[in-house]
Amino acid sequence: MDNEIKDINTKPLSIKQYLIIGSMLFALFFGAGNLIFPIHLGQLSGANWVPATLGFLASGVLLPLLSVLAISISRAKGVYDIARPLGPVFAIIFLVLVHSTLGPLFATPRTASVNFTVGIEPFIPAPYVKIAMLIFTALFFIATFYLSYRTSSIIDNLGKILNPLFLALLFLSFLLAFMHPMGNASLQPVTEAYKHQSFFNGFLQGYNTMDALAGLAFGVTVVAAVKQLGKTTPKSNAKVTARAGLIAEALVGIIYIILIWIGATTLNLFKISNDDGGTTFNQYMGHYLGMTGHALLATLMTLTCVTTAVGLVAAFAQDFHDHFPRLSYHQWLAINCFLSFIIANEGLTLIITWSIPVLMFLYPFAMVLIILGLCTPLIHKDKNVYLFTIIFTLVPAFFDMLAALPPVLANLSFIKALVHFEQSILPFASIGMDWVIPAFVGLLIGLIIYKTKGHQLARGQE
């Protein structure tokens, strides 16, 4: 029996199997925000779409890929394990914060609200929009619950069926844009924020995809799916997960580049939309295909939103059942779907408005933990390295959250004073990157203690 297990774990997967896992991982990552935020970024950046794209790719593609690699290298199973070197209390708090953000508070409700707002609402008469949204979101989360009920079926539902259909429809729409461009992207106007800091603004826009957090959260789902293919040892599972991550994120990056370019070209015919790209996507599809284009967009949005919602609710239920086992996987699944249904009906604008400050707080921690996870072979998950890096990241991340609060809170005098104080003393605060230098200082202190402790242990052994 041991020899059979060894043979399965050493036998390489076929190209088809890698493509299926990569397709599943792509489907988990690529949701509604991944369609609307890049096209909106193209409109905001105009002629400066190339540096804005590079920034967006850094946070929207590179970071999620690194999160998958960090899961593989550190042999973690998900959010909890990646934060475990800081102790079980911090790991649980981080797990709850990440899964609440990706789950019932923001990302999961957004899959339904974006789907309805962009794909369905244009077909609904104004007086019936609210009741239509209520019915649609109810059906959406019933379908999500059904598709994620059996964890063993996720790889088939996402990797083999829904995602290939979504990609075929998406690239059909891209073909139209290439054959008959709406304008020259390099000649379009640039908004004020993107005239001088297009890269960093593009980088911050990538936060909205939530994919770096999702990469950590989906670890448990991906590891389970890879095990179904016979890769049960940590080493063999890590290799397959990392290679599948490369396939998935390469495809995501290609789609982002095309969407941002399309967004810039739309400025030749349409004004910058006031929302986050949904209106622009509708205009783009309607320009080429009329009502058929709107119907195609509705189909695209439904496919991509359902696949992402399935991944989000499954990861939430699996992790919460593992760490809070009084409730079963199916009970956590039902709770998430029900709460997401309630919040989705509050509307897309409200969800995005309140998610931004939370992301400005969580993303620095996620990036730091991803980097430390990648460095596992060098620092061996040393607690001092983790502790000092996180402590030095905490204060600027908190101030970034305050600066990104909705106007109803950001305009309060004491919050204004705190933000002004922060921006006057911390470098890069105006572009939301003030955590970088403090985190680096904390990392250096942790490394010095780690190296010193190592030398002391070596001397003691002598």
Short mmCIF file of C-alpha atoms in Angstrom, two decimals:
data_model
loop_
_atom_site.label_atom_id
_atom_site.label_comp_id
_atom_site.label_asym_id
_atom_site.label_seq_id
_atom_site.Cartn_x
_atom_site.Cartn_y
_atom_site.Cartn_z
CA MET A 1 0.00 0.00 0.00
CA ASP A 2 2.82 2.42 0.89
CA ASN A 3 4.47 1.76 -2.48
CA GLU A 4 1.18 2.47 -4.28
CA ILE A 5 0.82 5.83 -2.49
CA LYS A 6 4.43 6.68 -3.31
CA ASP A 7 3.90 5.86 -6.99
CA ILE A 8 0.82 8.08 -7.20
CA ASN A 9 2.61 10.99 -5.55
CA THR A 10 5.70 10.72 -7.76
CA LYS A 11 3.83 10.14 -11.01
CA PRO A 12 3.49 13.45 -12.88
CA LEU A 13 0.03 14.76 -13.74
CA SER A 14 -1.02 14.96 -17.36
CA ILE A 15 -1.31 18.30 -19.15
CA LYS A 16 -5.10 17.86 -19.10
CA GLN A 17 -5.10 17.44 -15.31
CA TYR A 18 -2.96 20.55 -14.84
CA LEU A 19 -5.30 22.50 -17.10
CA ILE A 20 -8.33 21.33 -15.11
CA ILE A 21 -6.79 22.38 -11.78
CA GLY A 22 -5.56 25.65 -13.34
CA SER A 23 -9.04 26.24 -14.77
CA MET A 24 -10.62 25.62 -11.37
CA LEU A 25 -8.18 28.01 -9.67
CA PHE A 26 -8.86 30.65 -12.35
CA ALA A 27 -12.60 30.25 -11.79
CA LEU A 28 -12.13 30.72 -8.05
CA PHE A 29 -10.11 33.91 -8.54
CA PHE A 30 -11.93 35.50 -11.44
CA GLY A 31 -15.18 37.05 -10.31
CA ALA A 32 -17.32 40.07 -10.98
CA GLY A 33 -14.79 42.60 -9.74
CA ASN A 34 -12.17 41.14 -12.04
CA LEU A 35 -14.33 42.16 -15.00
CA ILE A 36 -15.50 45.63 -13.97
CA PHE A 37 -12.51 47.10 -12.10
CA PRO A 38 -9.93 46.69 -14.92
CA ILE A 39 -12.18 48.25 -17.56
CA HIS A 40 -12.85 51.18 -15.18
CA LEU A 41 -9.10 51.54 -14.59
CA GLY A 42 -8.64 51.84 -18.36
CA GLN A 43 -11.07 54.75 -18.41
CA LEU A 44 -9.38 56.48 -15.48
CA SER A 45 -5.85 56.10 -16.84
CA GLY A 46 -6.56 56.80 -20.53
CA ALA A 47 -3.29 57.30 -22.42
CA ASN A 48 -1.37 56.23 -19.29
CA TRP A 49 -3.04 52.83 -19.32
CA VAL A 50 0.27 50.94 -19.65
CA PRO A 51 1.88 52.02 -16.31
CA ALA A 52 -1.53 51.75 -14.61
CA THR A 53 -1.79 48.22 -15.98
CA LEU A 54 1.62 47.32 -14.59
CA GLY A 55 0.54 48.49 -11.14
CA PHE A 56 -2.73 46.59 -11.40
CA LEU A 57 -0.92 43.43 -12.52
CA ALA A 58 1.46 43.72 -9.55
CA SER A 59 -1.36 43.65 -6.98
CA GLY A 60 -4.01 41.82 -9.00
CA VAL A 61 -1.88 39.05 -10.54
CA LEU A 62 1.58 38.86 -8.94
CA LEU A 63 0.32 39.03 -5.35
CA PRO A 64 -2.35 36.32 -5.80
CA LEU A 65 0.24 34.12 -7.53
CA LEU A 66 2.66 34.71 -4.65
CA SER A 67 -0.10 33.87 -2.18
CA VAL A 68 -0.61 30.50 -3.88
CA LEU A 69 3.16 29.94 -3.92
CA ALA A 70 3.37 30.93 -0.23
CA ILE A 71 0.71 28.32 0.57
CA SER A 72 2.76 25.76 -1.37
CA ILE A 73 6.21 26.64 -0.01
CA SER A 74 5.10 26.95 3.63
CA ARG A 75 2.93 23.83 3.22
CA ALA A 76 0.01 25.70 4.73
CA LYS A 77 -3.58 24.71 4.15
CA GLY A 78 -4.99 28.22 4.14
CA VAL A 79 -5.41 31.49 6.02
CA TYR A 80 -4.94 30.07 9.51
CA ASP A 81 -1.71 28.23 8.76
CA ILE A 82 -0.11 31.19 6.96
CA ALA A 83 -0.62 33.33 10.10
CA ARG A 84 0.05 30.52 12.63
CA PRO A 85 3.70 31.51 13.36
CA LEU A 86 2.27 34.55 15.23
CA GLY A 87 0.30 32.27 17.51
CA PRO A 88 -3.17 30.69 17.43
CA VAL A 89 -4.99 33.82 18.67
CA PHE A 90 -3.64 36.06 15.90
CA ALA A 91 -4.20 33.30 13.35
CA ILE A 92 -7.87 32.92 14.34
CA ILE A 93 -8.43 36.70 14.28
CA PHE A 94 -6.81 36.98 10.85
CA LEU A 95 -8.84 34.02 9.56
CA VAL A 96 -12.11 35.57 10.76
CA LEU A 97 -11.26 38.99 9.29
CA VAL A 98 -10.22 37.59 5.89
CA HIS A 99 -13.13 35.18 5.56
CA SER A 100 -15.64 37.80 6.74
CA THR A 101 -14.32 40.17 4.08
CA LEU A 102 -14.35 37.51 1.37
CA GLY A 103 -17.52 35.98 2.76
CA PRO A 104 -20.77 37.54 3.95
CA LEU A 105 -19.57 41.14 4.42
CA PHE A 106 -18.21 42.12 1.02
CA ALA A 107 -16.88 39.77 -1.68
CA THR A 108 -19.59 37.10 -1.71
CA PRO A 109 -22.54 39.57 -1.69
CA ARG A 110 -20.71 41.52 -4.41
CA THR A 111 -20.76 38.50 -6.73
CA ALA A 112 -24.56 38.66 -6.76
CA SER A 113 -24.99 42.45 -6.69
CA VAL A 114 -22.52 43.04 -9.54
CA ASN A 115 -24.14 40.25 -11.53
CA PHE A 116 -27.56 41.84 -11.15
CA THR A 117 -26.50 45.47 -11.58
CA VAL A 118 -24.43 44.89 -14.70
CA GLY A 119 -26.06 41.90 -16.36
CA ILE A 120 -29.72 41.85 -15.33
CA GLU A 121 -30.86 45.34 -14.28
CA PRO A 122 -30.72 46.84 -17.84
CA PHE A 123 -33.56 44.48 -18.78
CA ILE A 124 -35.77 45.38 -15.77
CA PRO A 125 -38.23 48.33 -15.70
CA ALA A 126 -37.27 50.81 -12.95
CA PRO A 127 -40.31 50.21 -10.68
CA TYR A 128 -39.50 46.50 -10.45
CA VAL A 129 -35.74 46.69 -9.86
CA LYS A 130 -35.84 46.06 -6.08
CA ILE A 131 -38.16 43.07 -6.20
CA ALA A 132 -36.26 41.69 -9.20
CA MET A 133 -32.98 41.97 -7.27
CA LEU A 134 -34.52 40.21 -4.28
CA ILE A 135 -35.69 37.31 -6.43
CA PHE A 136 -32.45 37.14 -8.44
CA THR A 137 -30.14 37.16 -5.40
CA ALA A 138 -32.28 34.47 -3.71
CA LEU A 139 -31.98 32.21 -6.76
CA PHE A 140 -28.28 33.06 -7.08
CA PHE A 141 -27.40 31.96 -3.56
CA ILE A 142 -29.62 28.88 -3.74
CA ALA A 143 -27.63 27.83 -6.83
CA THR A 144 -24.36 28.69 -5.07
CA PHE A 145 -25.34 26.58 -2.06
CA TYR A 146 -26.29 23.65 -4.30
CA LEU A 147 -23.05 23.77 -6.37
CA SER A 148 -20.83 23.93 -3.27
CA TYR A 149 -22.82 21.41 -1.17
CA ARG A 150 -20.51 18.54 -2.08
CA THR A 151 -16.84 19.58 -1.91
CA SER A 152 -15.87 16.64 -4.13
CA SER A 153 -17.89 18.12 -7.01
CA ILE A 154 -16.28 21.58 -6.97
CA ILE A 155 -13.43 20.62 -9.29
CA ASP A 156 -15.94 19.23 -11.84
CA ASN A 157 -18.43 22.10 -11.58
CA LEU A 158 -15.78 24.81 -11.92
CA GLY A 159 -12.79 23.37 -13.75
CA LYS A 160 -14.55 21.25 -16.37
CA ILE A 161 -17.88 22.96 -17.08
CA LEU A 162 -18.57 26.55 -15.99
CA ASN A 163 -15.15 28.12 -16.46
CA PRO A 164 -14.44 26.90 -20.05
CA LEU A 165 -17.90 28.18 -21.09
CA PHE A 166 -17.20 31.57 -19.49
CA LEU A 167 -13.80 31.87 -21.22
CA ALA A 168 -15.26 31.03 -24.62
CA LEU A 169 -17.88 33.79 -24.30
CA LEU A 170 -15.37 36.31 -22.93
CA PHE A 171 -12.85 35.84 -25.74
CA LEU A 172 -15.65 36.14 -28.29
CA SER A 173 -16.32 39.62 -26.94
CA PHE A 174 -12.57 40.42 -27.04
CA LEU A 175 -12.39 39.39 -30.69
CA LEU A 176 -14.91 42.09 -31.58
CA ALA A 177 -12.85 44.75 -29.80
CA PHE A 178 -9.68 43.74 -31.65
CA MET A 179 -11.35 43.65 -35.04
CA HIS A 180 -13.05 47.05 -34.66
CA PRO A 181 -11.41 49.13 -31.86
CA MET A 182 -13.49 52.01 -30.53
CA GLY A 183 -10.45 54.30 -30.50
CA ASN A 184 -6.71 54.64 -29.95
CA ALA A 185 -5.99 54.01 -26.26
CA SER A 186 -2.75 56.02 -26.39
CA LEU A 187 -4.59 59.21 -27.41
CA GLN A 188 -7.28 59.28 -24.71
CA PRO A 189 -7.51 61.85 -21.86
CA VAL A 190 -6.02 61.03 -18.45
CA THR A 191 -7.71 61.81 -15.13
CA GLU A 192 -5.77 63.95 -12.67
CA ALA A 193 -4.86 61.10 -10.29
CA TYR A 194 -3.26 59.11 -13.13
CA LYS A 195 -1.16 61.87 -14.68
CA HIS A 196 1.80 61.38 -12.31
CA GLN A 197 1.06 58.33 -10.13
CA SER A 198 -0.61 55.94 -12.54
CA PHE A 199 1.42 52.91 -11.42
CA PHE A 200 0.64 53.30 -7.71
CA ASN A 201 -3.02 54.13 -8.34
CA GLY A 202 -3.25 51.05 -10.54
CA PHE A 203 -1.63 49.05 -7.73
CA LEU A 204 -4.24 50.24 -5.21
CA GLN A 205 -7.07 49.53 -7.67
CA GLY A 206 -5.87 45.92 -7.66
CA TYR A 207 -6.88 45.69 -3.99
CA ASN A 208 -10.52 45.79 -5.10
CA THR A 209 -10.20 42.36 -6.72
CA MET A 210 -9.43 40.93 -3.24
CA ASP A 211 -7.44 38.20 -4.98
CA ALA A 212 -4.41 38.25 -2.67
CA LEU A 213 -6.76 37.51 0.23
CA ALA A 214 -8.63 34.98 -1.89
CA GLY A 215 -5.39 33.18 -2.72
CA LEU A 216 -4.84 32.55 0.98
CA ALA A 217 -8.45 31.58 1.58
CA PHE A 218 -8.70 29.24 -1.40
CA GLY A 219 -5.68 27.29 -0.24
CA VAL A 220 -7.82 24.75 1.58
CA THR A 221 -10.07 24.24 -1.48
CA VAL A 222 -7.15 23.87 -3.89
CA VAL A 223 -5.21 21.50 -1.62
CA ALA A 224 -8.33 19.31 -1.27
CA ALA A 225 -8.88 19.27 -5.04
CA VAL A 226 -5.25 18.33 -5.74
CA LYS A 227 -5.51 15.50 -3.21
CA GLN A 228 -8.37 14.07 -5.28
CA LEU A 229 -5.87 13.64 -8.11
CA GLY A 230 -3.67 11.49 -5.86
CA LYS A 231 -1.18 14.12 -4.68
CA THR A 232 -1.55 13.46 -0.97
CA THR A 233 1.94 14.22 0.37
CA PRO A 234 2.78 17.86 1.22
CA LYS A 235 5.65 17.98 -1.32
CA SER A 236 3.71 16.58 -4.29
CA ASN A 237 0.63 18.66 -3.42
CA ALA A 238 2.69 21.86 -3.18
CA LYS A 239 4.28 21.35 -6.60
CA VAL A 240 0.95 20.81 -8.34
CA THR A 241 -0.66 23.78 -6.56
CA ALA A 242 2.20 26.09 -7.56
CA ARG A 243 2.12 25.03 -11.23
CA ALA A 244 -1.66 25.34 -11.40
CA GLY A 245 -1.34 28.82 -9.88
CA LEU A 246 1.03 29.85 -12.67
CA ILE A 247 -1.45 28.67 -15.31
CA ALA A 248 -4.39 30.43 -13.68
CA GLU A 249 -2.67 33.76 -13.00
CA ALA A 250 -1.09 33.93 -16.47
CA LEU A 251 -4.60 33.74 -17.94
CA VAL A 252 -5.91 36.32 -15.47
CA GLY A 253 -3.08 38.71 -16.42
CA ILE A 254 -3.83 38.43 -20.15
CA ILE A 255 -7.51 39.20 -19.54
CA TYR A 256 -6.67 42.20 -17.34
CA ILE A 257 -4.41 43.73 -20.00
CA ILE A 258 -7.13 43.38 -22.64
CA LEU A 259 -9.86 44.78 -20.37
CA ILE A 260 -7.80 47.82 -19.35
CA TRP A 261 -6.97 48.53 -23.00
CA ILE A 262 -10.65 48.22 -23.92
CA GLY A 263 -11.55 50.62 -21.09
CA ALA A 264 -9.14 53.22 -22.45
CA THR A 265 -10.49 52.87 -26.01
CA THR A 266 -14.09 53.44 -24.83
CA LEU A 267 -13.22 57.05 -23.96
CA ASN A 268 -13.33 57.79 -27.68
CA LEU A 269 -17.12 57.20 -27.62
CA PHE A 270 -18.27 57.27 -23.98
CA LYS A 271 -17.71 59.35 -20.85
CA ILE A 272 -16.04 57.93 -17.75
CA SER A 273 -18.67 56.00 -15.83
CA ASN A 274 -19.51 57.06 -12.28
CA ASP A 275 -19.58 53.48 -11.03
CA ASP A 276 -16.75 50.93 -11.05
CA GLY A 277 -16.95 49.72 -14.63
CA GLY A 278 -20.33 48.02 -14.92
CA THR A 279 -21.86 50.78 -17.04
CA THR A 280 -18.80 50.84 -19.29
CA PHE A 281 -18.98 47.09 -19.83
CA ASN A 282 -22.63 47.40 -20.82
CA GLN A 283 -21.80 50.24 -23.24
CA TYR A 284 -18.96 48.22 -24.73
CA MET A 285 -21.09 45.13 -25.33
CA GLY A 286 -24.05 47.15 -26.57
CA HIS A 287 -21.83 49.05 -29.02
CA TYR A 288 -20.83 45.88 -30.83
CA LEU A 289 -23.89 43.64 -30.43
CA GLY A 290 -26.82 45.76 -29.26
CA MET A 291 -29.32 43.85 -27.11
CA THR A 292 -27.55 40.61 -28.00
CA GLY A 293 -24.44 42.08 -26.38
CA HIS A 294 -26.34 42.87 -23.19
CA ALA A 295 -27.67 39.30 -23.12
CA LEU A 296 -24.15 37.94 -23.66
CA LEU A 297 -22.85 40.14 -20.84
CA ALA A 298 -25.59 38.90 -18.53
CA THR A 299 -24.52 35.32 -19.31
CA LEU A 300 -20.83 36.19 -18.77
CA MET A 301 -21.51 37.87 -15.46
CA THR A 302 -23.66 35.00 -14.20
CA LEU A 303 -21.05 32.38 -15.06
CA THR A 304 -18.09 34.21 -13.53
CA CYS A 305 -20.04 35.32 -10.45
CA VAL A 306 -21.40 31.86 -9.69
CA THR A 307 -17.99 30.20 -10.03
CA THR A 308 -16.36 32.71 -7.69
CA ALA A 309 -19.23 32.58 -5.21
CA VAL A 310 -18.94 28.79 -5.05
CA GLY A 311 -15.24 29.05 -4.24
CA LEU A 312 -15.76 31.75 -1.62
CA VAL A 313 -18.57 30.04 0.29
CA ALA A 314 -16.84 26.64 0.15
CA ALA A 315 -13.56 28.04 1.50
CA PHE A 316 -15.45 29.93 4.23
CA ALA A 317 -17.42 26.85 5.30
CA GLN A 318 -14.39 24.52 5.20
CA ASP A 319 -12.18 26.81 7.28
CA PHE A 320 -14.88 27.77 9.77
CA HIS A 321 -15.90 24.13 10.24
CA ASP A 322 -12.25 23.18 10.84
CA HIS A 323 -11.76 25.84 13.51
CA PHE A 324 -15.31 26.11 14.89
CA PRO A 325 -16.49 22.48 14.51
CA ARG A 326 -19.70 22.83 16.54
CA LEU A 327 -21.36 23.72 13.25
CA SER A 328 -21.03 21.42 10.25
CA TYR A 329 -19.67 22.40 6.83
CA HIS A 330 -23.22 22.59 5.49
CA GLN A 331 -24.44 24.77 8.37
CA TRP A 332 -21.60 27.29 7.85
CA LEU A 333 -22.37 27.15 4.14
CA ALA A 334 -26.02 28.00 4.76
CA ILE A 335 -25.14 30.84 7.16
CA ASN A 336 -22.76 32.41 4.65
CA CYS A 337 -25.22 32.15 1.76
CA PHE A 338 -28.07 33.62 3.82
CA LEU A 339 -26.05 36.58 5.17
CA SER A 340 -24.62 37.23 1.71
CA PHE A 341 -28.16 37.30 0.31
CA ILE A 342 -29.18 39.92 2.89
CA ILE A 343 -26.16 42.19 2.29
CA ALA A 344 -26.28 41.81 -1.51
CA ASN A 345 -29.66 43.53 -1.45
CA GLU A 346 -28.11 46.64 0.12
CA GLY A 347 -26.64 47.42 -3.31
CA LEU A 348 -23.29 47.33 -5.09
CA THR A 349 -22.29 50.94 -4.35
CA LEU A 350 -22.66 50.54 -0.59
CA ILE A 351 -20.72 47.26 -0.59
CA ILE A 352 -17.78 48.76 -2.51
CA THR A 353 -17.78 51.97 -0.42
CA TRP A 354 -17.38 50.10 2.86
CA SER A 355 -15.05 47.40 1.53
CA ILE A 356 -12.30 49.84 0.50
CA PRO A 357 -11.19 50.88 4.05
CA VAL A 358 -11.25 47.24 5.18
CA LEU A 359 -9.05 46.25 2.24
CA MET A 360 -6.63 49.12 2.93
CA PHE A 361 -6.22 47.67 6.44
CA LEU A 362 -6.02 43.97 5.56
CA TYR A 363 -3.93 44.06 2.39
CA PRO A 364 -0.66 45.19 4.05
CA PHE A 365 -0.94 42.27 6.50
CA ALA A 366 -1.71 39.86 3.68
CA MET A 367 1.27 41.06 1.63
CA VAL A 368 3.62 40.81 4.60
CA LEU A 369 2.43 37.30 5.48
CA ILE A 370 2.73 36.21 1.85
CA ILE A 371 6.33 37.44 1.69
CA LEU A 372 7.19 35.76 5.00
CA GLY A 373 5.54 32.54 3.81
CA LEU A 374 7.70 32.60 0.68
CA CYS A 375 10.76 33.00 2.91
CA THR A 376 9.95 29.90 4.99
CA PRO A 377 13.09 27.99 3.81
CA LEU A 378 15.23 30.92 5.04
CA ILE A 379 13.53 32.02 8.26
CA HIS A 380 11.84 28.72 9.22
CA LYS A 381 8.68 30.56 10.39
CA ASP A 382 10.63 32.27 13.18
CA LYS A 383 8.18 34.03 15.50
CA ASN A 384 10.40 37.09 16.08
CA VAL A 385 10.65 37.82 12.34
CA TYR A 386 6.88 37.56 11.99
CA LEU A 387 6.11 39.51 15.16
CA PHE A 388 8.25 42.59 14.51
CA THR A 389 7.23 42.79 10.85
CA ILE A 390 3.52 42.65 11.71
CA ILE A 391 3.79 45.10 14.63
CA PHE A 392 5.53 47.68 12.44
CA THR A 393 2.87 47.17 9.75
CA LEU A 394 -0.08 47.63 12.12
CA VAL A 395 -0.01 51.41 12.69
CA PRO A 396 0.32 52.59 9.05
CA ALA A 397 -2.28 50.01 7.95
CA PHE A 398 -4.70 51.41 10.53
CA PHE A 399 -4.10 54.97 9.28
CA ASP A 400 -4.62 53.83 5.68
CA MET A 401 -7.99 52.45 6.74
CA LEU A 402 -8.94 55.80 8.31
CA ALA A 403 -7.92 57.69 5.16
CA ALA A 404 -10.14 55.46 3.02
CA LEU A 405 -13.29 55.70 5.17
CA PRO A 406 -16.50 56.90 3.49
CA PRO A 407 -17.07 60.69 3.66
CA VAL A 408 -19.62 60.37 6.46
CA LEU A 409 -16.74 59.28 8.75
CA ALA A 410 -13.66 60.64 6.94
CA ASN A 411 -14.93 64.23 7.31
CA LEU A 412 -15.05 64.01 11.11
CA SER A 413 -12.53 66.48 12.55
CA PHE A 414 -10.55 64.03 14.70
CA ILE A 415 -10.20 61.52 11.85
CA LYS A 416 -9.05 64.34 9.53
CA ALA A 417 -6.47 65.35 12.14
CA LEU A 418 -5.17 61.78 12.50
CA VAL A 419 -4.88 61.31 8.73
CA HIS A 420 -3.13 64.67 8.33
CA PHE A 421 -0.66 63.74 11.09
CA GLU A 422 0.07 60.40 9.43
CA GLN A 423 0.59 61.90 5.98
CA SER A 424 2.96 64.51 7.38
CA ILE A 425 5.36 62.00 8.98
CA LEU A 426 5.17 58.75 7.00
CA PRO A 427 6.68 58.51 3.50
CA PHE A 428 4.31 57.39 0.69
CA ALA A 429 1.23 57.99 2.88
CA SER A 430 -0.47 60.02 0.15
CA ILE A 431 -0.47 56.98 -2.15
CA GLY A 432 -1.48 54.44 0.50
CA MET A 433 1.94 52.75 0.64
CA ASP A 434 3.16 54.14 3.97
CA TRP A 435 3.33 50.67 5.49
CA VAL A 436 6.23 49.56 3.25
CA ILE A 437 9.16 51.23 5.07
CA PRO A 438 7.92 50.42 8.62
CA ALA A 439 7.32 46.80 7.60
CA PHE A 440 10.84 46.61 6.13
CA VAL A 441 12.30 48.06 9.35
CA GLY A 442 10.35 45.50 11.41
CA LEU A 443 11.59 42.72 9.13
CA LEU A 444 15.22 43.82 9.60
CA ILE A 445 14.84 43.89 13.39
CA GLY A 446 13.26 40.44 13.36
CA LEU A 447 16.03 39.07 11.12
CA ILE A 448 18.76 40.52 13.37
CA ILE A 449 17.18 38.84 16.42
CA TYR A 450 16.76 35.61 14.45
CA LYS A 451 20.41 35.59 13.34
CA THR A 452 21.67 36.57 16.79
CA LYS A 453 19.60 33.86 18.43
CA GLY A 454 20.99 31.34 15.93
CA HIS A 455 24.58 32.27 16.71
CA GLN A 456 23.90 32.06 20.45
CA LEU A 457 22.41 28.57 20.04
CA ALA A 458 25.42 27.51 17.99
CA ARG A 459 27.82 28.74 20.66
CA GLY A 460 25.82 26.98 23.36
CA GLN A 461 26.06 23.71 21.43
CA GLU A 462 29.82 24.10 21.21
#
